[in-house]
Amino acid sequence: MTATLRPRRRLHAALTAALALALAGCSADKYPNTIFEPTTEFNREVLSIFHSLFFWSALVFVLVEAALIYVMWRYRRREGTAEPRHVHGNTTLEIAWTLIPAVILIVIAVPTVRTIFRTQAKAVPNALQVQVIGHQWWWEFKYPQYGITTANELYLPIGRTVNFELHSADVIHSFWIPRLGGKRDLVSNHTNYLWFTPDSVGENAFNGSCNEYCGASHANMKFRAFTVTPAEFEQWTIHQKTPAAFGAAPAAGAPVTAATTQTASQAKTQGNPQATAATTGTTPAGAPVVPASNTGYTGFTAARLPAYTVPTMPIPEGMKFTPGLTGDAARGQQIYSRSACIGCHMIAGNPMSQGIIGPNLTHFGSRLTLAAGLYPNDEQHLALWIKNARVMKPDVIMPTLGKGEYDPVLGTTLKSGLSDQEIADIVAYLHALK
Ligand code: CUA
């Protein structure tokens, strides 16, 4: 018995070594979106099934090909030899080649079915709940336990199970962060779930994307996921819950006035976000409002962003913006608050901006990417995005706003619209929303 097992064991070892070598080529350094370096229990279980499947398929392939080559060589046509004996039916062989595949299928099926049940089970009760809403073409993330709504950038505490509740606002999308887990569809009128626990391997940034064709900008529907320490996550949630605040008065160093701090904190203790929004909203434009809780961790900084998460999409040809313009955040707030922007976007703290069609912009200035992970969130890209989003991202709902710009969706040139200076002011305002 041992004599028959030994070659199998050797083969197993050889195949595993070959697999390890092959997978070494898929290391996270070289391929940051690899699925072969799992960082959650979900990915680890899926990978172990993949290994099992790969081993058995490789074994079957090698044995079948070896037998085939041997028979072809052994019974090849040679001069002067008689035709080999023809065989019709061999009960032993037929039973063997029926039973062996059946056994292999059972060996594969047991862990597969077990993993399906384990990963489809309900998440642990204390899991972090995150609602993911797919939109054409961006991601909305809601943290109901914290009362937070954000977009395109997902923060997850390491070591805590996160339970995603997957919805779609329109067509079918698919949620996938290759290094963490997935992928699972977002279907309208149906809720899917996906849960996993990011490993405690330190902070990290990962790429996420849509993986179900969902229209013209399907390939432009990306997001970033950040795994941070539990302490950083708590600070991040406090920051996210705080209404938008920006220091519009630049020269004075923007000291916090006693009055605004008091009203903001009073509103906060009442636990009424709308009261907070109303209070800060009535502050005259230009007066800095910096809530006390706004000094903590606000998220990943651009300097800490790994290269593979930095967008590389080039700016479409022919897009122009007047160089050297300096934006004024206070003026930008006024222009923003009377423009089309407010119909779609929400900025907590700006009572004029209560739209819910587009991404929530409350802390837009602390985001690192723009247009669902497509471009870096810098002045140049944001200015061009406001000027003519539809050139930067095909078929996007965000309208063309720049005066004299050609709207590729409507097929018309805008006679009225925002000037470059007005756009620069809005950019200054949005970037001040840290
Ligand atoms: Cu959303 Cu593809």
Coordinates of N, CA and C in Angstrom, one line a residue, residues 23 35-38 42-52:
L23 N 2.6 30.8 -8.3 CA 1.9 31.8 -7.6 C 2.9 32.9 -7.1
I35 N -5.3 37.7 -6.1 CA -6.2 37.0 -5.2 C -5.4 35.9 -4.5
F36 N -4.1 35.8 -4.8 CA -3.3 34.7 -4.2 C -2.6 35.0 -2.9
E37 N -2.8 36.3 -2.4 CA -2.3 36.6 -1.1 C -3.5 37.1 -0.3
P38 N -4.2 36.2 0.2 CA -5.5 36.5 0.9 C -5.2 37.3 2.2
F42 N -12.4 35.0 4.3 CA -13.2 34.7 3.1 C -12.3 34.3 2.0
N43 N -11.3 35.2 1.7 CA -10.4 34.9 0.6 C -9.6 33.6 0.8
R44 N -9.2 33.4 2.1 CA -8.4 32.2 2.5 C -9.2 30.9 2.2
E45 N -10.5 30.9 2.5 CA -11.3 29.7 2.2 C -11.4 29.5 0.7
V46 N -11.7 30.6 0.0 CA -11.9 30.4 -1.4 C -10.6 30.0 -2.1
L47 N -9.5 30.5 -1.6 CA -8.2 30.1 -2.1 C -7.9 28.6 -1.9
S48 N -8.3 28.2 -0.7 CA -8.0 26.8 -0.4 C -8.8 25.8 -1.3
I49 N -10.0 26.2 -1.7 CA -10.8 25.4 -2.6 C -10.1 25.5 -4.0
F50 N -9.6 26.7 -4.3 CA -8.9 26.8 -5.6 C -7.7 25.9 -5.6
H51 N -7.0 25.8 -4.5 CA -5.8 24.9 -4.5 C -6.2 23.5 -4.7
S52 N -7.3 23.1 -4.0 CA -7.7 21.7 -4.0 C -8.1 21.4 -5.5

